[in-house]
Amino acid sequence: MINLTQLNGQAVVINAELIALIEARPESILTLTSGQKLTVREAVTEIVEQVVNYRRRVLSPLRGIT
């Protein structure tokens, strides 16, 4: 799960596994695997960094990495 902020300032938590596409505009538009779109304040690079960190947290116990 990653923490993002909608344009209205509302915090949301998104399952990173459900992100299918991220579009870079002045804001970032996430398209989820369901087809639902979500516009957030964070830059694409920040979202990608959060997703990578999430995947590391999830996968590291499986690999014996701390």
PDB file of N, CA, C and O in Angstrom:
ATOM      1  N   MET A   1       0.846  -1.166   0.000  1.00  0.00           N
ATOM      2  CA  MET A   1       0.000   0.000   0.000  1.00  0.00           C
ATOM      3  C   MET A   1       0.897   1.237   0.000  1.00  0.00           C
ATOM      4  O   MET A   1       1.934   1.243   0.653  1.00  0.00           O
ATOM      5  N   ILE A   2       0.463   2.267  -0.745  1.00  0.00           N
ATOM      6  CA  ILE A   2       1.210   3.522  -0.783  1.00  0.00           C
ATOM      7  C   ILE A   2       0.270   4.667  -0.429  1.00  0.00           C
ATOM      8  O   ILE A   2      -0.935   4.595  -0.660  1.00  0.00           O
ATOM      9  N   ASN A   3       0.833   5.719   0.140  1.00  0.00           N
ATOM     10  CA  ASN A   3       0.069   6.896   0.560  1.00  0.00           C
ATOM     11  C   ASN A   3       0.182   7.984  -0.494  1.00  0.00           C
ATOM     12  O   ASN A   3       1.296   8.358  -0.888  1.00  0.00           O
ATOM     13  N   LEU A   4      -0.968   8.486  -0.941  1.00  0.00           N
ATOM     14  CA  LEU A   4      -1.006   9.549  -1.935  1.00  0.00           C
ATOM     15  C   LEU A   4      -2.004  10.619  -1.488  1.00  0.00           C
ATOM     16  O   LEU A   4      -2.752  10.422  -0.528  1.00  0.00           O
ATOM     17  N   THR A   5      -2.026  11.741  -2.220  1.00  0.00           N
ATOM     18  CA  THR A   5      -2.911  12.843  -1.882  1.00  0.00           C
ATOM     19  C   THR A   5      -3.719  13.245  -3.108  1.00  0.00           C
ATOM     20  O   THR A   5      -3.142  13.563  -4.158  1.00  0.00           O
ATOM     21  N   GLN A   6      -5.043  13.211  -2.983  1.00  0.00           N
ATOM     22  CA  GLN A   6      -5.893  13.654  -4.083  1.00  0.00           C
ATOM     23  C   GLN A   6      -5.772  15.172  -4.227  1.00  0.00           C
ATOM     24  O   GLN A   6      -5.273  15.858  -3.337  1.00  0.00           O
ATOM     25  N   LEU A   7      -6.239  15.713  -5.332  1.00  0.00           N
ATOM     26  CA  LEU A   7      -6.124  17.146  -5.580  1.00  0.00           C
ATOM     27  C   LEU A   7      -6.847  17.991  -4.537  1.00  0.00           C
ATOM     28  O   LEU A   7      -6.446  19.112  -4.252  1.00  0.00           O
ATOM     29  N   ASN A   8      -7.903  17.440  -3.934  1.00  0.00           N
ATOM     30  CA  ASN A   8      -8.659  18.185  -2.918  1.00  0.00           C
ATOM     31  C   ASN A   8      -7.985  18.128  -1.543  1.00  0.00           C
ATOM     32  O   ASN A   8      -8.523  18.626  -0.572  1.00  0.00           O
ATOM     33  N   GLY A   9      -6.806  17.500  -1.465  1.00  0.00           N
ATOM     34  CA  GLY A   9      -6.064  17.418  -0.218  1.00  0.00           C
ATOM     35  C   GLY A   9      -6.346  16.182   0.606  1.00  0.00           C
ATOM     36  O   GLY A   9      -5.713  15.953   1.636  1.00  0.00           O
ATOM     37  N   GLN A  10      -7.289  15.369   0.177  1.00  0.00           N
ATOM     38  CA  GLN A  10      -7.647  14.161   0.921  1.00  0.00           C
ATOM     39  C   GLN A  10      -6.571  13.088   0.732  1.00  0.00           C
ATOM     40  O   GLN A  10      -6.168  12.776  -0.383  1.00  0.00           O
ATOM     41  N   ALA A  11      -6.122  12.536   1.857  1.00  0.00           N
ATOM     42  CA  ALA A  11      -5.132  11.453   1.813  1.00  0.00           C
ATOM     43  C   ALA A  11      -5.826  10.155   1.426  1.00  0.00           C
ATOM     44  O   ALA A  11      -6.932   9.877   1.881  1.00  0.00           O
ATOM     45  N   VAL A  12      -5.169   9.380   0.577  1.00  0.00           N
ATOM     46  CA  VAL A  12      -5.694   8.078   0.179  1.00  0.00           C
ATOM     47  C   VAL A  12      -4.566   7.061   0.243  1.00  0.00           C
ATOM     48  O   VAL A  12      -3.395   7.396   0.091  1.00  0.00           O
ATOM     49  N   VAL A  13      -4.930   5.815   0.471  1.00  0.00           N
ATOM     50  CA  VAL A  13      -3.972   4.717   0.476  1.00  0.00           C
ATOM     51  C   VAL A  13      -4.372   3.786  -0.666  1.00  0.00           C
ATOM     52  O   VAL A  13      -5.516   3.345  -0.750  1.00  0.00           O
ATOM     53  N   ILE A  14      -3.434   3.520  -1.548  1.00  0.00           N
ATOM     54  CA  ILE A  14      -3.699   2.747  -2.761  1.00  0.00           C
ATOM     55  C   ILE A  14      -2.897   1.452  -2.722  1.00  0.00           C
ATOM     56  O   ILE A  14      -1.723   1.446  -2.343  1.00  0.00           O
ATOM     57  N   ASN A  15      -3.517   0.375  -3.145  1.00  0.00           N
ATOM     58  CA  ASN A  15      -2.798  -0.888  -3.298  1.00  0.00           C
ATOM     59  C   ASN A  15      -1.911  -0.755  -4.531  1.00  0.00           C
ATOM     60  O   ASN A  15      -2.402  -0.662  -5.665  1.00  0.00           O
ATOM     61  N   ALA A  16      -0.606  -0.735  -4.318  1.00  0.00           N
ATOM     62  CA  ALA A  16       0.345  -0.527  -5.415  1.00  0.00           C
ATOM     63  C   ALA A  16       0.238  -1.600  -6.491  1.00  0.00           C
ATOM     64  O   ALA A  16       0.569  -1.347  -7.647  1.00  0.00           O
ATOM     65  N   GLU A  17      -0.228  -2.784  -6.112  1.00  0.00           N
ATOM     66  CA  GLU A  17      -0.362  -3.879  -7.075  1.00  0.00           C
ATOM     67  C   GLU A  17      -1.464  -3.612  -8.099  1.00  0.00           C
ATOM     68  O   GLU A  17      -1.520  -4.279  -9.137  1.00  0.00           O
ATOM     69  N   LEU A  18      -2.345  -2.668  -7.818  1.00  0.00           N
ATOM     70  CA  LEU A  18      -3.473  -2.395  -8.712  1.00  0.00           C
ATOM     71  C   LEU A  18      -3.216  -1.260  -9.695  1.00  0.00           C
ATOM     72  O   LEU A  18      -4.079  -0.937 -10.501  1.00  0.00           O
ATOM     73  N   ILE A  19      -2.025  -0.669  -9.649  1.00  0.00           N
ATOM     74  CA  ILE A  19      -1.709   0.429 -10.576  1.00  0.00           C
ATOM     75  C   ILE A  19      -1.283  -0.168 -11.913  1.00  0.00           C
ATOM     76  O   ILE A  19      -0.314  -0.924 -11.991  1.00  0.00           O
ATOM     77  N   ALA A  20      -2.018   0.188 -12.950  1.00  0.00           N
ATOM     78  CA  ALA A  20      -1.713  -0.306 -14.289  1.00  0.00           C
ATOM     79  C   ALA A  20      -0.896   0.711 -15.085  1.00  0.00           C
ATOM     80  O   ALA A  20      -0.043   0.340 -15.892  1.00  0.00           O
ATOM     81  N   LEU A  21      -1.151   2.013 -14.842  1.00  0.00           N
ATOM     82  CA  LEU A  21      -0.541   3.064 -15.660  1.00  0.00           C
ATOM     83  C   LEU A  21      -0.500   4.347 -14.845  1.00  0.00           C
ATOM     84  O   LEU A  21      -1.433   4.631 -14.092  1.00  0.00           O
ATOM     85  N   ILE A  22       0.581   5.131 -15.017  1.00  0.00           N
ATOM     86  CA  ILE A  22       0.666   6.452 -14.402  1.00  0.00           C
ATOM     87  C   ILE A  22       0.980   7.450 -15.508  1.00  0.00           C
ATOM     88  O   ILE A  22       1.962   7.289 -16.238  1.00  0.00           O
ATOM     89  N   GLU A  23       0.139   8.468 -15.631  1.00  0.00           N
ATOM     90  CA  GLU A  23       0.343   9.515 -16.632  1.00  0.00           C
ATOM     91  C   GLU A  23       0.870  10.763 -15.944  1.00  0.00           C
ATOM     92  O   GLU A  23       0.368  11.157 -14.900  1.00  0.00           O
ATOM     93  N   ALA A  24       1.879  11.395 -16.558  1.00  0.00           N
ATOM     94  CA  ALA A  24       2.450  12.627 -16.022  1.00  0.00           C
ATOM     95  C   ALA A  24       1.825  13.822 -16.720  1.00  0.00           C
ATOM     96  O   ALA A  24       1.942  13.974 -17.929  1.00  0.00           O
ATOM     97  N   ARG A  25       1.157  14.612 -15.972  1.00  0.00           N
ATOM     98  CA  ARG A  25       0.599  15.894 -16.415  1.00  0.00           C
ATOM     99  C   ARG A  25       1.114  16.898 -15.389  1.00  0.00           C
ATOM    100  O   ARG A  25       2.006  16.569 -14.640  1.00  0.00           O
ATOM    101  N   PRO A  26       0.524  18.049 -15.251  1.00  0.00           N
ATOM    102  CA  PRO A  26       0.913  18.850 -14.074  1.00  0.00           C
ATOM    103  C   PRO A  26       0.646  18.064 -12.787  1.00  0.00           C
ATOM    104  O   PRO A  26       1.388  18.153 -11.833  1.00  0.00           O
ATOM    105  N   GLU A  27      -0.380  17.229 -12.803  1.00  0.00           N
ATOM    106  CA  GLU A  27      -0.658  16.299 -11.705  1.00  0.00           C
ATOM    107  C   GLU A  27      -0.420  14.900 -12.268  1.00  0.00           C
ATOM    108  O   GLU A  27      -0.123  14.754 -13.441  1.00  0.00           O
ATOM    109  N   SER A  28      -0.528  13.882 -11.433  1.00  0.00           N
ATOM    110  CA  SER A  28      -0.353  12.510 -11.912  1.00  0.00           C
ATOM    111  C   SER A  28      -1.706  11.816 -11.947  1.00  0.00           C
ATOM    112  O   SER A  28      -2.510  11.955 -11.026  1.00  0.00           O
ATOM    113  N   ILE A  29      -1.955  11.080 -13.016  1.00  0.00           N
ATOM    114  CA  ILE A  29      -3.201  10.345 -13.163  1.00  0.00           C
ATOM    115  C   ILE A  29      -2.874   8.856 -13.162  1.00  0.00           C
ATOM    116  O   ILE A  29      -2.131   8.373 -14.019  1.00  0.00           O
ATOM    117  N   LEU A  30      -3.413   8.160 -12.162  1.00  0.00           N
ATOM    118  CA  LEU A  30      -3.212   6.722 -12.052  1.00  0.00           C
ATOM    119  C   LEU A  30      -4.409   6.027 -12.683  1.00  0.00           C
ATOM    120  O   LEU A  30      -5.551   6.410 -12.433  1.00  0.00           O
ATOM    121  N   THR A  31      -4.150   5.027 -13.489  1.00  0.00           N
ATOM    122  CA  THR A  31      -5.199   4.150 -13.979  1.00  0.00           C
ATOM    123  C   THR A  31      -4.994   2.817 -13.286  1.00  0.00           C
ATOM    124  O   THR A  31      -3.912   2.235 -13.348  1.00  0.00           O
ATOM    125  N   LEU A  32      -6.039   2.368 -12.595  1.00  0.00           N
ATOM    126  CA  LEU A  32      -5.955   1.104 -11.877  1.00  0.00           C
ATOM    127  C   LEU A  32      -6.344  -0.045 -12.799  1.00  0.00           C
ATOM    128  O   LEU A  32      -6.920   0.164 -13.871  1.00  0.00           O
ATOM    129  N   THR A  33      -6.049  -1.246 -12.399  1.00  0.00           N
ATOM    130  CA  THR A  33      -6.360  -2.411 -13.227  1.00  0.00           C
ATOM    131  C   THR A  33      -7.852  -2.547 -13.476  1.00  0.00           C
ATOM    132  O   THR A  33      -8.268  -3.166 -14.452  1.00  0.00           O
ATOM    133  N   SER A  34      -8.672  -1.933 -12.631  1.00  0.00           N
ATOM    134  CA  SER A  34     -10.133  -1.952 -12.806  1.00  0.00           C
ATOM    135  C   SER A  34     -10.595  -0.949 -13.856  1.00  0.00           C
ATOM    136  O   SER A  34     -11.752  -0.939 -14.234  1.00  0.00           O
ATOM    137  N   GLY A  35      -9.674  -0.073 -14.298  1.00  0.00           N
ATOM    138  CA  GLY A  35     -10.035   0.981 -15.240  1.00  0.00           C
ATOM    139  C   GLY A  35     -10.335   2.307 -14.546  1.00  0.00           C
ATOM    140  O   GLY A  35     -10.415   3.344 -15.204  1.00  0.00           O
ATOM    141  N   GLN A  36     -10.483   2.278 -13.236  1.00  0.00           N
ATOM    142  CA  GLN A  36     -10.741   3.499 -12.464  1.00  0.00           C
ATOM    143  C   GLN A  36      -9.524   4.408 -12.543  1.00  0.00           C
ATOM    144  O   GLN A  36      -8.388   3.948 -12.522  1.00  0.00           O
ATOM    145  N   LYS A  37      -9.781   5.724 -12.655  1.00  0.00           N
ATOM    146  CA  LYS A  37      -8.701   6.707 -12.710  1.00  0.00           C
ATOM    147  C   LYS A  37      -8.712   7.534 -11.434  1.00  0.00           C
ATOM    148  O   LYS A  37      -9.765   7.826 -10.882  1.00  0.00           O
ATOM    149  N   LEU A  38      -7.510   7.883 -10.981  1.00  0.00           N
ATOM    150  CA  LEU A  38      -7.351   8.658  -9.768  1.00  0.00           C
ATOM    151  C   LEU A  38      -6.299   9.726 -10.032  1.00  0.00           C
ATOM    152  O   LEU A  38      -5.196   9.406 -10.487  1.00  0.00           O
ATOM    153  N   THR A  39      -6.634  10.994  -9.761  1.00  0.00           N
ATOM    154  CA  THR A  39      -5.701  12.096  -9.949  1.00  0.00           C
ATOM    155  C   THR A  39      -5.110  12.468  -8.600  1.00  0.00           C
ATOM    156  O   THR A  39      -5.847  12.674  -7.636  1.00  0.00           O
ATOM    157  N   VAL A  40      -3.786  12.538  -8.541  1.00  0.00           N
ATOM    158  CA  VAL A  40      -3.099  12.812  -7.274  1.00  0.00           C
ATOM    159  C   VAL A  40      -2.065  13.919  -7.453  1.00  0.00           C
ATOM    160  O   VAL A  40      -1.642  14.224  -8.568  1.00  0.00           O
ATOM    161  N   ARG A  41      -1.657  14.489  -6.316  1.00  0.00           N
ATOM    162  CA  ARG A  41      -0.700  15.595  -6.313  1.00  0.00           C
ATOM    163  C   ARG A  41       0.743  15.151  -6.528  1.00  0.00           C
ATOM    164  O   ARG A  41       1.559  15.905  -7.045  1.00  0.00           O
ATOM    165  N   GLU A  42       1.078  13.951  -6.100  1.00  0.00           N
ATOM    166  CA  GLU A  42       2.465  13.495  -6.158  1.00  0.00           C
ATOM    167  C   GLU A  42       2.949  13.361  -7.600  1.00  0.00           C
ATOM    168  O   GLU A  42       2.191  12.998  -8.491  1.00  0.00           O
ATOM    169  N   ALA A  43       4.237  13.627  -7.783  1.00  0.00           N
ATOM    170  CA  ALA A  43       4.862  13.475  -9.100  1.00  0.00           C
ATOM    171  C   ALA A  43       5.039  11.991  -9.415  1.00  0.00           C
ATOM    172  O   ALA A  43       5.110  11.158  -8.512  1.00  0.00           O
ATOM    173  N   VAL A  44       5.112  11.672 -10.691  1.00  0.00           N
ATOM    174  CA  VAL A  44       5.277  10.287 -11.127  1.00  0.00           C
ATOM    175  C   VAL A  44       6.506   9.663 -10.473  1.00  0.00           C
ATOM    176  O   VAL A  44       6.453   8.527  -9.997  1.00  0.00           O
ATOM    177  N   THR A  45       7.609  10.394 -10.418  1.00  0.00           N
ATOM    178  CA  THR A  45       8.836   9.844  -9.830  1.00  0.00           C
ATOM    179  C   THR A  45       8.633   9.482  -8.360  1.00  0.00           C
ATOM    180  O   THR A  45       9.146   8.459  -7.901  1.00  0.00           O
ATOM    181  N   GLU A  46       7.884  10.287  -7.626  1.00  0.00           N
ATOM    182  CA  GLU A  46       7.609   9.993  -6.222  1.00  0.00           C
ATOM    183  C   GLU A  46       6.725   8.755  -6.078  1.00  0.00           C
ATOM    184  O   GLU A  46       6.941   7.918  -5.196  1.00  0.00           O
ATOM    185  N   ILE A  47       5.735   8.629  -6.958  1.00  0.00           N
ATOM    186  CA  ILE A  47       4.852   7.456  -6.917  1.00  0.00           C
ATOM    187  C   ILE A  47       5.653   6.194  -7.221  1.00  0.00           C
ATOM    188  O   ILE A  47       5.528   5.185  -6.523  1.00  0.00           O
ATOM    189  N   VAL A  48       6.489   6.255  -8.243  1.00  0.00           N
ATOM    190  CA  VAL A  48       7.309   5.096  -8.607  1.00  0.00           C
ATOM    191  C   VAL A  48       8.218   4.725  -7.441  1.00  0.00           C
ATOM    192  O   VAL A  48       8.370   3.540  -7.114  1.00  0.00           O
ATOM    193  N   GLU A  49       8.817   5.714  -6.793  1.00  0.00           N
ATOM    194  CA  GLU A  49       9.681   5.444  -5.640  1.00  0.00           C
ATOM    195  C   GLU A  49       8.901   4.746  -4.522  1.00  0.00           C
ATOM    196  O   GLU A  49       9.390   3.790  -3.919  1.00  0.00           O
ATOM    197  N   GLN A  50       7.679   5.205  -4.267  1.00  0.00           N
ATOM    198  CA  GLN A  50       6.856   4.570  -3.241  1.00  0.00           C
ATOM    199  C   GLN A  50       6.514   3.127  -3.611  1.00  0.00           C
ATOM    200  O   GLN A  50       6.519   2.239  -2.756  1.00  0.00           O
ATOM    201  N   VAL A  51       6.217   2.895  -4.886  1.00  0.00           N
ATOM    202  CA  VAL A  51       5.894   1.537  -5.334  1.00  0.00           C
ATOM    203  C   VAL A  51       7.112   0.623  -5.190  1.00  0.00           C
ATOM    204  O   VAL A  51       6.999  -0.510  -4.711  1.00  0.00           O
ATOM    205  N   VAL A  52       8.283   1.114  -5.573  1.00  0.00           N
ATOM    206  CA  VAL A  52       9.513   0.314  -5.455  1.00  0.00           C
ATOM    207  C   VAL A  52       9.770  -0.014  -3.987  1.00  0.00           C
ATOM    208  O   VAL A  52      10.080  -1.162  -3.641  1.00  0.00           O
ATOM    209  N   ASN A  53       9.638   0.971  -3.100  1.00  0.00           N
ATOM    210  CA  ASN A  53       9.841   0.726  -1.668  1.00  0.00           C
ATOM    211  C   ASN A  53       8.824  -0.274  -1.124  1.00  0.00           C
ATOM    212  O   ASN A  53       9.168  -1.144  -0.319  1.00  0.00           O
ATOM    213  N   TYR A  54       7.590  -0.155  -1.582  1.00  0.00           N
ATOM    214  CA  TYR A  54       6.547  -1.107  -1.175  1.00  0.00           C
ATOM    215  C   TYR A  54       6.933  -2.530  -1.596  1.00  0.00           C
ATOM    216  O   TYR A  54       6.877  -3.459  -0.804  1.00  0.00           O
ATOM    217  N   ARG A  55       7.353  -2.677  -2.833  1.00  0.00           N
ATOM    218  CA  ARG A  55       7.717  -4.005  -3.341  1.00  0.00           C
ATOM    219  C   ARG A  55       8.905  -4.573  -2.581  1.00  0.00           C
ATOM    220  O   ARG A  55       8.963  -5.766  -2.313  1.00  0.00           O
ATOM    221  N   ARG A  56       9.862  -3.720  -2.237  1.00  0.00           N
ATOM    222  CA  ARG A  56      11.003  -4.181  -1.437  1.00  0.00           C
ATOM    223  C   ARG A  56      10.542  -4.701  -0.081  1.00  0.00           C
ATOM    224  O   ARG A  56      11.022  -5.734   0.377  1.00  0.00           O
ATOM    225  N   ARG A  57       9.636  -3.961   0.564  1.00  0.00           N
ATOM    226  CA  ARG A  57       9.129  -4.379   1.879  1.00  0.00           C
ATOM    227  C   ARG A  57       8.400  -5.709   1.774  1.00  0.00           C
ATOM    228  O   ARG A  57       8.507  -6.564   2.650  1.00  0.00           O
ATOM    229  N   VAL A  58       7.649  -5.890   0.707  1.00  0.00           N
ATOM    230  CA  VAL A  58       6.862  -7.114   0.542  1.00  0.00           C
ATOM    231  C   VAL A  58       7.747  -8.299   0.167  1.00  0.00           C
ATOM    232  O   VAL A  58       7.563  -9.395   0.699  1.00  0.00           O
ATOM    233  N   LEU A  59       8.683  -8.082  -0.724  1.00  0.00           N
ATOM    234  CA  LEU A  59       9.486  -9.192  -1.247  1.00  0.00           C
ATOM    235  C   LEU A  59      10.704  -9.539  -0.399  1.00  0.00           C
ATOM    236  O   LEU A  59      11.159 -10.681  -0.440  1.00  0.00           O
ATOM    237  N   SER A  60      11.239  -8.602   0.367  1.00  0.00           N
ATOM    238  CA  SER A  60      12.476  -8.876   1.102  1.00  0.00           C
ATOM    239  C   SER A  60      12.349 -10.038   2.089  1.00  0.00           C
ATOM    240  O   SER A  60      13.271 -10.852   2.182  1.00  0.00           O
ATOM    241  N   PRO A  61      11.225 -10.210   2.820  1.00  0.00           N
ATOM    242  CA  PRO A  61      11.132 -11.371   3.702  1.00  0.00           C
ATOM    243  C   PRO A  61      11.159 -12.690   2.936  1.00  0.00           C
ATOM    244  O   PRO A  61      11.641 -13.708   3.439  1.00  0.00           O
ATOM    245  N   LEU A  62      10.671 -12.689   1.714  1.00  0.00           N
ATOM    246  CA  LEU A  62      10.663 -13.901   0.907  1.00  0.00           C
ATOM    247  C   LEU A  62      12.061 -14.299   0.458  1.00  0.00           C
ATOM    248  O   LEU A  62      12.340 -15.451   0.180  1.00  0.00           O
ATOM    249  N   ARG A  63      12.934 -13.299   0.370  1.00  0.00           N
ATOM    250  CA  ARG A  63      14.313 -13.538  -0.070  1.00  0.00           C
ATOM    251  C   ARG A  63      15.286 -13.615   1.100  1.00  0.00           C
ATOM    252  O   ARG A  63      16.476 -13.761   0.883  1.00  0.00           O
ATOM    253  N   GLY A  64      14.787 -13.420   2.314  1.00  0.00           N
ATOM    254  CA  GLY A  64      15.657 -13.439   3.485  1.00  0.00           C
ATOM    255  C   GLY A  64      16.472 -12.170   3.626  1.00  0.00           C
ATOM    256  O   GLY A  64      17.497 -12.149   4.286  1.00  0.00           O
ATOM    257  N   ILE A  65      16.000 -11.079   2.992  1.00  0.00           N
ATOM    258  CA  ILE A  65      16.704  -9.789   3.031  1.00  0.00           C
ATOM    259  C   ILE A  65      16.001  -8.921   4.065  1.00  0.00           C
ATOM    260  O   ILE A  65      14.782  -8.886   4.121  1.00  0.00           O
ATOM    261  N   THR A  66      16.772  -8.174   4.835  1.00  0.00           N
ATOM    262  CA  THR A  66      16.154  -7.248   5.801  1.00  0.00           C
ATOM    263  C   THR A  66      16.470  -5.831   5.451  1.00  0.00           C
ATOM    264  O   THR A  66      17.309  -5.521   4.686  1.00  0.00           O
TER     265      THR A  66
END
